[in-house]
Structure formats: structure tokens, C-alpha cells
XYZ file of C-alpha atoms in Angstrom:
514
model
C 0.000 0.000 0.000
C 3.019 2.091 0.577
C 4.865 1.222 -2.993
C 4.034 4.537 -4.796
C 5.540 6.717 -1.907
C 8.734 4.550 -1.839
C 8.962 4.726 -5.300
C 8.607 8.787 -5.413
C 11.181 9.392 -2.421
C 13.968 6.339 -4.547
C 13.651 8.852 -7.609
C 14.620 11.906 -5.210
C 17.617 9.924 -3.801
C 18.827 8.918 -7.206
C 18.638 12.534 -8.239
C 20.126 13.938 -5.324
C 22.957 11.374 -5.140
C 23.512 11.880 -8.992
C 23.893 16.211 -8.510
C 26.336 15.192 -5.694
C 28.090 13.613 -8.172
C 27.973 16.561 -10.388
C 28.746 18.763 -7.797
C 32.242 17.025 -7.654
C 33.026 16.578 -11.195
C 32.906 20.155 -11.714
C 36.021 20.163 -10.028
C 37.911 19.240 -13.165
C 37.102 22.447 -15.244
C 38.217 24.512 -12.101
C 41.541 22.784 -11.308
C 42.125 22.856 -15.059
C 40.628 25.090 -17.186
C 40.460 28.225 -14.366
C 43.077 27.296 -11.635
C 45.472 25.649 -13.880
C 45.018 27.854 -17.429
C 44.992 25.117 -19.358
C 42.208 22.436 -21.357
C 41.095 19.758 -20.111
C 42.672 16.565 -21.220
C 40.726 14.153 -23.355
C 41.631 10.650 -22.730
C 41.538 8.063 -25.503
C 38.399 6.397 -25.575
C 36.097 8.395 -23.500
C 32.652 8.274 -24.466
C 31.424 10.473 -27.672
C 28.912 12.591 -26.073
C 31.319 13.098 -23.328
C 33.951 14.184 -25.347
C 31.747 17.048 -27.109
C 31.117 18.382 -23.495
C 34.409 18.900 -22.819
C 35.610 20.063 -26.293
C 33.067 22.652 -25.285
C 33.877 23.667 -21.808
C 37.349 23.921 -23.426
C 36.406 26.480 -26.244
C 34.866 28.686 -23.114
C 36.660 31.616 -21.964
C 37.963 31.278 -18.790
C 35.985 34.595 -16.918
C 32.832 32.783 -18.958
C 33.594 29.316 -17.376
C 33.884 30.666 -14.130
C 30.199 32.209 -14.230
C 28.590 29.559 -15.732
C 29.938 26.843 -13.133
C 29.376 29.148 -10.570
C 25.310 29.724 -11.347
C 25.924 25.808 -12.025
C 26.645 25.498 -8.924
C 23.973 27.103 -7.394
C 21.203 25.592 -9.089
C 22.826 22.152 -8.711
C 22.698 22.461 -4.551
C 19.558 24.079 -4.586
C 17.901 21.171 -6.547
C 19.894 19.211 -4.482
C 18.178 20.244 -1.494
C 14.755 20.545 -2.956
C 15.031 16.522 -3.545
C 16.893 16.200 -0.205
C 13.588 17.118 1.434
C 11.289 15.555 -0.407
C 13.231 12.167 0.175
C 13.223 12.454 3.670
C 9.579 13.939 4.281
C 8.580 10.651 1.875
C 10.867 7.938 3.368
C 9.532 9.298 7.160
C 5.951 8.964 5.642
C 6.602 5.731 4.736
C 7.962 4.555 8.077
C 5.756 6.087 10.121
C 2.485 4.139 7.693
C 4.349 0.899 8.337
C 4.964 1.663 12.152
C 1.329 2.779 12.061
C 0.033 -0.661 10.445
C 2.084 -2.589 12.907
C 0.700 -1.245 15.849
C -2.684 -1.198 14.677
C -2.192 -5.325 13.847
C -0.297 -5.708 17.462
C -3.733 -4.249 19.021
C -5.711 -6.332 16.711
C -3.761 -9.782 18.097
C -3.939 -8.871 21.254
C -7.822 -8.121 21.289
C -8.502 -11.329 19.373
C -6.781 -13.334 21.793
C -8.408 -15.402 24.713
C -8.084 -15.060 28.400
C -5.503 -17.580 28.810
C -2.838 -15.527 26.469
C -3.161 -12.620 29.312
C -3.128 -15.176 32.424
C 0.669 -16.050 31.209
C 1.611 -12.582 30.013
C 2.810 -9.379 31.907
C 0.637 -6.199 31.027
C 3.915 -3.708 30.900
C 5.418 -6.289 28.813
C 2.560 -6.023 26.052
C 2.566 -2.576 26.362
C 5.957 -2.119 25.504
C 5.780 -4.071 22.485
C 3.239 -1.848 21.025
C 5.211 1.542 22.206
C 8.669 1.115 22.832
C 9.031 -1.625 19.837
C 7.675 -0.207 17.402
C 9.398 2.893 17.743
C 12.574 1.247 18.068
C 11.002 -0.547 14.194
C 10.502 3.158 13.211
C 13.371 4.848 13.714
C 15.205 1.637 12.230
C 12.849 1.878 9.326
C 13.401 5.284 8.858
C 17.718 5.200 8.968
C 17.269 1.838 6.857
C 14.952 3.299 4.197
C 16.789 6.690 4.159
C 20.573 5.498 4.698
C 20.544 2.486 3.320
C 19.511 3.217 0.474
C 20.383 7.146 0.076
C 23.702 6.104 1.076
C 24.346 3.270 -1.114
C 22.995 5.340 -4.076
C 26.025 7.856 -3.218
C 28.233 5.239 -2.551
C 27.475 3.527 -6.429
C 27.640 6.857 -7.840
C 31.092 7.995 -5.986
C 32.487 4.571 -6.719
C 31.608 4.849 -10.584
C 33.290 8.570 -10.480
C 36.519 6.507 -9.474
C 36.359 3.791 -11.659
C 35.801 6.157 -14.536
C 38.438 8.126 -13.358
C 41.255 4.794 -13.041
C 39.427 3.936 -16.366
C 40.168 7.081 -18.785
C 42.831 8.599 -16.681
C 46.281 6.941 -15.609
C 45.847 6.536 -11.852
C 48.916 4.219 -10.627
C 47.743 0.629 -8.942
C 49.501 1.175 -6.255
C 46.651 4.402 -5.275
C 44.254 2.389 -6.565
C 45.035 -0.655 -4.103
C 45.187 1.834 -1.365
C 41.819 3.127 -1.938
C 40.233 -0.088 -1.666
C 41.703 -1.904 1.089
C 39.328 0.595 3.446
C 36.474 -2.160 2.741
C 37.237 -5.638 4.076
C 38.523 -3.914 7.380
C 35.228 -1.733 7.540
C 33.057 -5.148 7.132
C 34.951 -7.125 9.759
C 34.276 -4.320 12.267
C 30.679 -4.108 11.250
C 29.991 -7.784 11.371
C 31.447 -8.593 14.129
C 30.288 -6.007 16.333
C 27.104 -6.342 14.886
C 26.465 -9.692 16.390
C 26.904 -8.075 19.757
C 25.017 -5.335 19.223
C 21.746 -7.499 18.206
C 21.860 -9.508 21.536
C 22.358 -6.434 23.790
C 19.026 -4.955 21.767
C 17.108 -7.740 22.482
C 17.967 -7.632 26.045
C 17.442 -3.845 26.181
C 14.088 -4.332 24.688
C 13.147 -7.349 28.047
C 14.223 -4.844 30.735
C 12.187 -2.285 29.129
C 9.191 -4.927 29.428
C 10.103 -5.486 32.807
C 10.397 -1.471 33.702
C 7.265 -1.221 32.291
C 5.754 -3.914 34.177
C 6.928 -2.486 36.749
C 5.458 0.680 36.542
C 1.668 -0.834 35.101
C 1.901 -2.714 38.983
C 3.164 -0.101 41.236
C 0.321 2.754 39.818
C -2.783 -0.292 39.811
C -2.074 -1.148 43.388
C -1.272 2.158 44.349
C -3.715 2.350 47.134
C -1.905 -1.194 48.693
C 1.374 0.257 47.933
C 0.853 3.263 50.175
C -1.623 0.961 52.693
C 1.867 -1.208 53.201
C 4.091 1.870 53.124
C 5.866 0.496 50.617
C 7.273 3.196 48.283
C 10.518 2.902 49.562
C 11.131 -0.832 48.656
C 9.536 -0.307 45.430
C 11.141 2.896 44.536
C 14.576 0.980 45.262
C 12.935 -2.172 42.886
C 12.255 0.687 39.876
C 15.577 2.384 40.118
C 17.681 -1.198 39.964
C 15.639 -1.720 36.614
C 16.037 1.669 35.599
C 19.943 1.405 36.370
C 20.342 -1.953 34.615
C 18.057 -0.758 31.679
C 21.008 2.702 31.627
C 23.763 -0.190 31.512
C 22.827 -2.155 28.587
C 21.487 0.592 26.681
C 25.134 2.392 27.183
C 26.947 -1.341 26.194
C 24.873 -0.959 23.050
C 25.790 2.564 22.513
C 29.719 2.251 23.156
C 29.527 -0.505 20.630
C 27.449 1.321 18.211
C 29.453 4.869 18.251
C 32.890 3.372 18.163
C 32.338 1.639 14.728
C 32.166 5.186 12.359
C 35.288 6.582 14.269
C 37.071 3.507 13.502
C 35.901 4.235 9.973
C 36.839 7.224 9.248
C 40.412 7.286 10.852
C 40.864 4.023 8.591
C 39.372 5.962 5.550
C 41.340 9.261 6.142
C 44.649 7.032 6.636
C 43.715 5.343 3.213
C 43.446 8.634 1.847
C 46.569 10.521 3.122
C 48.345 7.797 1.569
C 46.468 8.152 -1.663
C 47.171 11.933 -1.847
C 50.517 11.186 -1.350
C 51.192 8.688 -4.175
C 48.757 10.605 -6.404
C 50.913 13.577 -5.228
C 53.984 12.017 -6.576
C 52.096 11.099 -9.968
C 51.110 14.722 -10.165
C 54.643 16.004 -9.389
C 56.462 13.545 -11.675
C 53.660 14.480 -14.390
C 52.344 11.096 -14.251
C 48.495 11.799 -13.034
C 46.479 14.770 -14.293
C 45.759 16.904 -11.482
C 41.970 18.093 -12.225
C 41.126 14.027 -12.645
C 43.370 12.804 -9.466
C 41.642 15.906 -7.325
C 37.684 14.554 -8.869
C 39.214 10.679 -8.043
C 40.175 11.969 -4.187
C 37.534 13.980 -3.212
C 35.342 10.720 -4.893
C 37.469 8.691 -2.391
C 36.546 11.175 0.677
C 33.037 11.478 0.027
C 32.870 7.433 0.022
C 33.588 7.888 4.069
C 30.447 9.320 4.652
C 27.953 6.703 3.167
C 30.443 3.817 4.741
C 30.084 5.393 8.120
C 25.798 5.681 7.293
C 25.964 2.292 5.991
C 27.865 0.758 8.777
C 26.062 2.171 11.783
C 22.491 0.818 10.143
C 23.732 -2.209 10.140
C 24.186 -2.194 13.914
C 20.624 -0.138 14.358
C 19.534 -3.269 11.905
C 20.949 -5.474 14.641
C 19.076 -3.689 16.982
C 15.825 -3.876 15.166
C 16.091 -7.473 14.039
C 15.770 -8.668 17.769
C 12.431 -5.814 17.766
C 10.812 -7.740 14.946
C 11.512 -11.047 16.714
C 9.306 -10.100 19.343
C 6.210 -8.548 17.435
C 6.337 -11.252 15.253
C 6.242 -13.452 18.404
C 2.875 -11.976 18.977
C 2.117 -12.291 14.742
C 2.474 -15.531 15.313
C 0.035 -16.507 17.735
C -3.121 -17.275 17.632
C -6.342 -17.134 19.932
C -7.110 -20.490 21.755
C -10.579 -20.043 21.457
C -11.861 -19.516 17.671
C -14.870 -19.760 15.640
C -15.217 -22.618 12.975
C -14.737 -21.628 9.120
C -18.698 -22.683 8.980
C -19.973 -21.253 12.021
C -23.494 -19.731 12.054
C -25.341 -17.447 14.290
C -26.736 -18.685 17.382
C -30.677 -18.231 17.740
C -32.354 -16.414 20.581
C -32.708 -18.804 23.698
C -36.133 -19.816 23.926
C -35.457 -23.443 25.749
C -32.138 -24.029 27.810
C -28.764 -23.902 28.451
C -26.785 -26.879 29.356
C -23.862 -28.271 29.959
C -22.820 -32.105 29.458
C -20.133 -33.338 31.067
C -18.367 -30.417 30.994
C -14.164 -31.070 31.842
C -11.735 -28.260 31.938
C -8.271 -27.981 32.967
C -5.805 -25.479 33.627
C -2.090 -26.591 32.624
C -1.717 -29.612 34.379
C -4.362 -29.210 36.917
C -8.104 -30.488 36.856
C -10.495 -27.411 37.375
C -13.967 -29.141 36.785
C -14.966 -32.268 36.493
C -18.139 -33.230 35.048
C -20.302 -31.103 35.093
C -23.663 -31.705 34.405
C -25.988 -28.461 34.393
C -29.470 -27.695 32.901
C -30.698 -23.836 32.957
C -34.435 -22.645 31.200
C -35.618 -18.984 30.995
C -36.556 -17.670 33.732
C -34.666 -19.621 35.833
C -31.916 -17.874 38.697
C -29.443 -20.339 39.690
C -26.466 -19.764 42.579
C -23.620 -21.270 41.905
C -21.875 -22.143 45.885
C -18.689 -23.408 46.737
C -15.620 -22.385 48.539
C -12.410 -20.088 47.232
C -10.764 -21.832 44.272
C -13.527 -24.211 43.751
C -14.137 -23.324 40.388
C -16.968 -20.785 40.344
C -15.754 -17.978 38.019
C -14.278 -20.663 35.722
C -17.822 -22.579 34.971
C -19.296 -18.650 34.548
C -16.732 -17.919 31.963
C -17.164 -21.217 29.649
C -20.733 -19.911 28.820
C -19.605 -17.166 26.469
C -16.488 -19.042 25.891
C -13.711 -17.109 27.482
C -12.302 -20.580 27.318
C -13.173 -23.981 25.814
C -14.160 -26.879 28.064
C -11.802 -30.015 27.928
C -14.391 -32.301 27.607
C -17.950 -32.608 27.133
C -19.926 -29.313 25.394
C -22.471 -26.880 26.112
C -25.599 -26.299 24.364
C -28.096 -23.547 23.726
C -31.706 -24.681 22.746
C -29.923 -27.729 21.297
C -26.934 -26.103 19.496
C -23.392 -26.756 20.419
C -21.902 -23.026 21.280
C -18.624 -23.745 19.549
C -20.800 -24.091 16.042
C -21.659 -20.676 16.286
C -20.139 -17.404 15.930
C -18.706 -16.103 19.055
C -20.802 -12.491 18.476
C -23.702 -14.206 18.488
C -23.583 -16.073 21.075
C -22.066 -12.694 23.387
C -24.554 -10.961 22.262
C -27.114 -12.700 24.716
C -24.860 -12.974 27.543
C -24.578 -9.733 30.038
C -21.419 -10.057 32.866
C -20.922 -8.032 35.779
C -17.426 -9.090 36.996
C -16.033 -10.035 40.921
C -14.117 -6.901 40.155
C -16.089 -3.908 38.019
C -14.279 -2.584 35.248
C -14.727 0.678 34.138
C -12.946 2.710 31.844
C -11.216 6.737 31.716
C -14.227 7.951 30.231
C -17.646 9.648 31.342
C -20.431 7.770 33.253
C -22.879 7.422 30.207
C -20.284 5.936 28.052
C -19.009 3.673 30.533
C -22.783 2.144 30.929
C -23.575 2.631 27.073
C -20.594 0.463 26.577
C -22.435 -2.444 25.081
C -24.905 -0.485 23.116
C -23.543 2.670 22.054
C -26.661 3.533 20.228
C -28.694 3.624 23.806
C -30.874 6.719 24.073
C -29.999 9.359 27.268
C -33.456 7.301 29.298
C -32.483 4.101 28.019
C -29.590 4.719 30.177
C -30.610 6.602 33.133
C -33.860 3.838 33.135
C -31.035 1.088 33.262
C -29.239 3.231 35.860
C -32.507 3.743 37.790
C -32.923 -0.212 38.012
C -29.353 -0.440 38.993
C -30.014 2.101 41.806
C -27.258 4.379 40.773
C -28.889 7.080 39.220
C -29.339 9.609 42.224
C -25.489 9.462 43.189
C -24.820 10.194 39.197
C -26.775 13.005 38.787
C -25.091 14.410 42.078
C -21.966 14.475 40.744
C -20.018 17.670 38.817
C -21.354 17.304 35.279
C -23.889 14.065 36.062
C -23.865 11.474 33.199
C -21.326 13.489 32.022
C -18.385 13.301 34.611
C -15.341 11.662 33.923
C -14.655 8.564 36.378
C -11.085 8.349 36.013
C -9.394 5.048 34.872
C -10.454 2.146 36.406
C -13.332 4.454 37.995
C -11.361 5.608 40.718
C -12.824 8.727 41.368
C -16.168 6.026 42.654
C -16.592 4.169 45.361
C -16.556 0.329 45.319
C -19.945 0.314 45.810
C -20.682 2.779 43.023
C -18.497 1.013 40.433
C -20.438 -1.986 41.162
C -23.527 -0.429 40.189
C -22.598 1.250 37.367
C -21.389 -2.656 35.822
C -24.551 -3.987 36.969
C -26.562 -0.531 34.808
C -24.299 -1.554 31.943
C -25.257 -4.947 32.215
C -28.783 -4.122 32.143
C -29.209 -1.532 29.849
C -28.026 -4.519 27.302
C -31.274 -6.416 28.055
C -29.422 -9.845 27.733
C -31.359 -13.103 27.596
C -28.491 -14.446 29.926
C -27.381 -12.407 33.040
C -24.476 -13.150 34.697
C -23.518 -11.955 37.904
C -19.740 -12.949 39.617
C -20.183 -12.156 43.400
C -22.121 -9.158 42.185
């Protein structure tokens, strides 16, 4: 979906990276034609359209040279930075679509997936892969689509410069040798640091999770945390996380940073020896000085994309061991599915039950069968002590999980051949614990039918005796509750679940200690 914008901000790089080029081969007519008072040579066998250019550059006067090349100039970096933009404003559009697909397909997974996925998983841990992931992906996109490939667009187009330069011009093997022995050192250093740098990412990226875990905990049990005067202890816990989080991240840097320094002293070394053979050529009258002054400062500008090029490599390191982990979560799927062929569940008009209903957790037997019948209009209580398996039995109705063994049925219909919406569509749930979200009192009890009317609410809210304590409050059905509700009372909270629950009009009502 993205191909057309990549495509648009490629041209700009190719035509930016080619008027760099240009940019540097003007240097020839200067050294020679202005500096030196004299024509450019023409080597034997240089290209016939290229040989008319400079036949003409050489019939120039020098004064009219100089003010052509110098509006040349002008135009050729302002273009340059026209397409300059453009590249990056494209290439961060790009990015930033991908970055926004990815999150919107993390949230997607982790919606679609079924209780058990969040029973094993820490919340700061899946919050970090949807924040502090993906904007590691981005910026890694970003470098990788504008680097990478800006760079090695320069890079081809410098390197060409100097080949065309050793080709038509008679630049001495020896310079020539020197000039390239800058690259097998430069990969060794990038390879092998690289391998460090990807395992002290992905290790970056779990102490994150665990910060953020961290955090999620300390602010939802707030009230226990200052109850148990705890901040101190836990204040220590988040700073030892935080400090070991600083540690790696600085390992990663140190290795990161020290690879373009490396670089370039290795690249400028390679180059003071090539200026001083080339030198030699010059002096002797071996090497024409305009082409050996285009083939060095083609050398020098090569440092510049092989410093780019070699530091996204490490970032790529970096980002390789982010994608591991989103794709961790790409890869999973929800325990509890619907069948290719399911069909909608019909209304209950005759009973629910359950047939020898099994279900385990891991290794350990939570129900055993269980044999249950339930008709309309019937209100059963469902008894047992802590742990016995209460909650568990109430959430295999609208399948929250799957039973083990046996099935469930609704007038006759096996829940698991029908689509999960319709069968959640009859079921209303007031939880042990209320859940309410950072929003206003009439959305949090519309929640389940946005399209309620103002009385349909405040008649539910009425029934759910919670009406006279709402419209006592700052703005009424208006106010904001605060996440979690925690601007309410228990006992309010409660009541505003059990509104919600009845302003759905379910066929099925259930009710978890509520």
C-alpha cells in the first residue's frame, strides 16, 4: 500500500545522489581550465557525447567558465536540497504508515486473543511491544529506508566517479590498491560487532518490558502500595531496573558509536596515503591533477555513506531482535476460535446446558463433570468455597475458554458451532471486580450499546439504583470517572457494571459475586 511513496522518495535519492556527483566533477574544469590555465585533457576512448562536453567547456573563456559553473553550482545544490527534502519527508511517511500498520495489527492480536494468552503474560510487557518496539522498528525503518539506500545510491555513484576516473585517466595501482583496502577492514568491524550489538538490543528491549511492568503494577495497586508503606522498597525495585536498563542501553551505545570513528580514521589514513602517491604522480607528471583531485575527493566522500551504511547495520541489529518479538505476537493465535462454517446462534427460547463439561488449567483439573441444565426464567447460585471453580464454569458460557471435555448447548446447538458475536450478544457479565474505563459515566454504561438513548440509560441506571449518586456528581452522566473508575466508590463502580449490564437487556445475566 506504501509502494508509490517509496517509489517517489527512490527517484529523489537517485537525483540527489547523482547532482552530488555533479557537484564534484565540476572540479575538473576549475583545477584545469580556471586554476590551472589550461584544457582539459581528453583521454583516448572516452565516451562520444562526453567528449563534445568537454571540447566545449574547453572552447569557453575562462571569466565565462567561471560564471557559468558558478550559477551551475547554485542551481545544482539548490535542486539538491529541494530533492533532499522531499526524500526524507517521503521515506519518514513511509515509516511512520508501516509503524502505524504494525501497531494497529499488534492491538488487533492482542484483542482477538483469549483469556488464557493474558493469564501467562505481563501487562507492561505487552505494552511495551506496542510503544517502545515499534518505535525502536521506526526509527530503524526510517535510517534503513533513508541510509541504506540514500547512502548506497552515493556510494554507487562515488564509486563509478573513481572507476571512470582509473578507467580514462592513468591513476597508478599502487593508489588504486590503497583506496580499496578501506572495505574488508570496515566489514569485519561491522559484522562482528554487529552480532553483539543485536543480543544487547534484544535484552534492552526485556528490561524495558520489565520497567514497564513495573510501573503498570506499582500505579494499579497504588492504594496497597501506600496501605503497606511500601514506596521505599519499590522505589529501590524501579531504580535497579532503571539502572540496569542505563547499563545495557550504554553497552549498546559504546559498541554502536565506536564503529564510524574507527571508519573514518581508517578511511582518512587510506586517503593521506592516496594523496601522497597521487601527489607524486602529479609532481612527476604522471596523473592529471583536475582528474586525481575529482578521483580523491570521490574517495573522501565514500567515508560518509560507509560510516551511514555501517552504523544501520548495527541499528539493523538492533531492530532485528524488535521484529523477533512482534512477530512473536504475529504468530500466535487465539485459543478459542470460531469454525470456518460457524453460524449465528438463535435467541434462547429453551435451555442452556452443559454435558459433562471437563476443563483444565495446565496440568491441573479445574472441573470435572459437570452436568448443568438452565431454562428462561430460571436464577441459579452457583456455591462453593475459594478456588472451587466458580468464576471458571461462569466464563465457559460465552467461551472465554473452551471446556476439555464434554460441550455446552443452547436450545440444542453446540456453542462452539456458532459465531462467538452471536452467542455474546445474549450474555450480560458483571465481573467479581467492576471494570470501568477513563471515560464519562454514560459511556461507561452505554458500553455495550452505544446507540442507547440518554433514558435508556438513566432507566437502566434507575434499576441499577445508581442514578441519584450520578446526577449528584459535577457534570452528572457526564463526569469523567477516572481510569479504572477511581474517582467512585466500590460500591458505586459496582452499580454502574450492573446498569451496563442491564441496559443490554441480555437473555443471559451473569452476575460474579455481584
Amino acid at each position: 500500500p506504501h509502494t508509490l511513496v517509496f517509489i517517489a522518495a527512490l527517484l529523489c535519492m537517485v537525483i540527489s545522489s547523482v547532482l552530488s556527483g555533479l557537484s564534484l566533477g565540476i572540479i575538473v574544469p576549475i583545477a584545469d581550465n580556471i586554476l590551472g590555465s589550461k584544457n582539459i585533457h581528453i583521454p583516448q576512448g572516452l565516451p562520444e557525447f562526453l567528449k563534445g562536453f568537454v571540447t566545449y567547456v574547453n572552447s569557453l573563456p575562462r571569466w565565462e567558465l567561471l560564471n557559468r559553473i558558478a550559477i551551475l553550482l547554485v542551481l545544482i545544490f539548490f535542486l539538491k536540497g529541494i530533492f533532499l527534502f522531499l526524500q526524507t519527508y517521503l521515506i519518514n511517511d513511509v515509516s511512520l504508515r508501516i509503524t502505524r500498520d504494525v501497531r494497529d495489527r499488534l492491538y488487533e492480536k492482542y484483542i482477538s486473543f483469549s483469556l488464557d494468552f493474558y493469564s501467562r503474560s505481563h501487562t507492561g510487557k505487552l505494552v511495551s511491544r506496542v510503544i517502545y518496539d515499534t518505535g525502536m522498528l521506526q526509527g530503524a525503518l526510517t535510517e534503513a529506508l533513508t541510509d541504506f539506500i540514500f547512502q548506497s545510491i552515493q556510494l554507487l555513484v562515488y564509486l563509478v566517479i573513481v572507476m571512470g576516473v582509473m578507467t580514462y585517466y592513468s591513476i597508478p595501482w599502487t593508489v588504486v590498491f590503497i583506496s580499496l583496502f578501506l572495505w574488508p577492514i570496515v566489514a569485519y568491524l561491522v559484522v562482528r560487532v554487529g552480532r553483539r550489538v543485536r543480543a544487547l538490543g534484544k535484552a534492552v528491549q526485556e528490561k524495558v518490558g520489565e520497567l514497564s511492568t513495573t510501573i503498570h503494577e506499582s500505579i494499579s495497586g497504588i492504594r496497597i502500595l501506600k496501605a503497606f508503606s511500601m514506596e521505599p522498597k519499590e522505589l529501590e525495585k524501579f531504580s535497579r531496573e532503571n539502572r540496569e536498563v542505563y547499563r545495557i542501553s550504554m553497552k549498546s551505545i559504546k559498541r554502536t558509536e565506536m564503529v564510524g570513528p574507527l571508519v573514518e580514521f581508517i578511511g582518512i589514513a587510506c586517503a593521506v596515503l592516496v594523496l601522497w602517491f597521487g601527489g607524486r604522480g602529479i609532481v612527476l607528471g604522471e596523473i592529471d591533477a583536475g582528474a586525481f583531485l575529482v578521483f580523491l575527493g570521490a574517495l573522501l566522500s565514500m567515508l560518509k555513506p560507509f560510516k551511514k551504511l555501517s552504523r544501520i547495520h548495527l541499528i539493523n541489529q538492533q531492530a532485528s531482535s524488535v521484529m523477533v518479538r512482534i512477530f512473536e505476537i504475529f504468530d500466535k493465535e487465539p485459543t478459542v476460535t470460531e469454525k470456518k462454517d460457524a453460524e449465528r446462534l438463535p435467541l434462547i427460547g429453551k435451555s442452556i446446558s452443559f454435558n459433562n463439561v471437563k476443563f483444565r488449567y495446565d496440568t491441573d483439573d479445574i472441573l470435572e463433570d459437570i452436568n448443568l441444565e438452565v431454562c428462561p426464567g430460571d436464577v441459579i447460585a452457583i456455591v462453593g468455597h475459594t478456588g472451587a471453580g466458580k468464576t471458571t464454569l461462569l466464563n465457559l458460557l460465552p467461551r472465554f475458554y473452551d471446556p476439555t471435555e464434554g460441550s455446552i448447548m443452547i436450545d440444542g446447538h453446540d456453542i462452539k458451532d456458532g459465531t462467538l458475536k452471536s452467542l455474546r450478544d445474549q450474555i450480560g457479565i458483571v465481573t467479581q471486580e467492576p471494570i470501568l474505563f477513563h471515560d464519562t459515566v454514560l459511556a461507561n454504561v452505554s458500553y455495550g450499546k452505544p446507540d442507547a438513548s440518554q433514558d435508556e440509560v438513566i432507566a437502566a441506571c434507575r434499576a441499577a439504583y445508581c442514578h441519584d449518586f450520578i446526577v449528584k456528581m459535577e457534570n452528572g452522566y457526564d463526569t469523567y470517572i477516572g481510569e479504572r473508575g477511581v474517582r467512585l466508590s466500590g460500591g458505586e463502580k459496582q452499580r454502574l457494571a450492573i446498569a451496563r449490564a442491564i441496559l443490554k437487556n441480555p437473555p443471559i445475566l451473569i452476575l460474579d459475586e455481584a
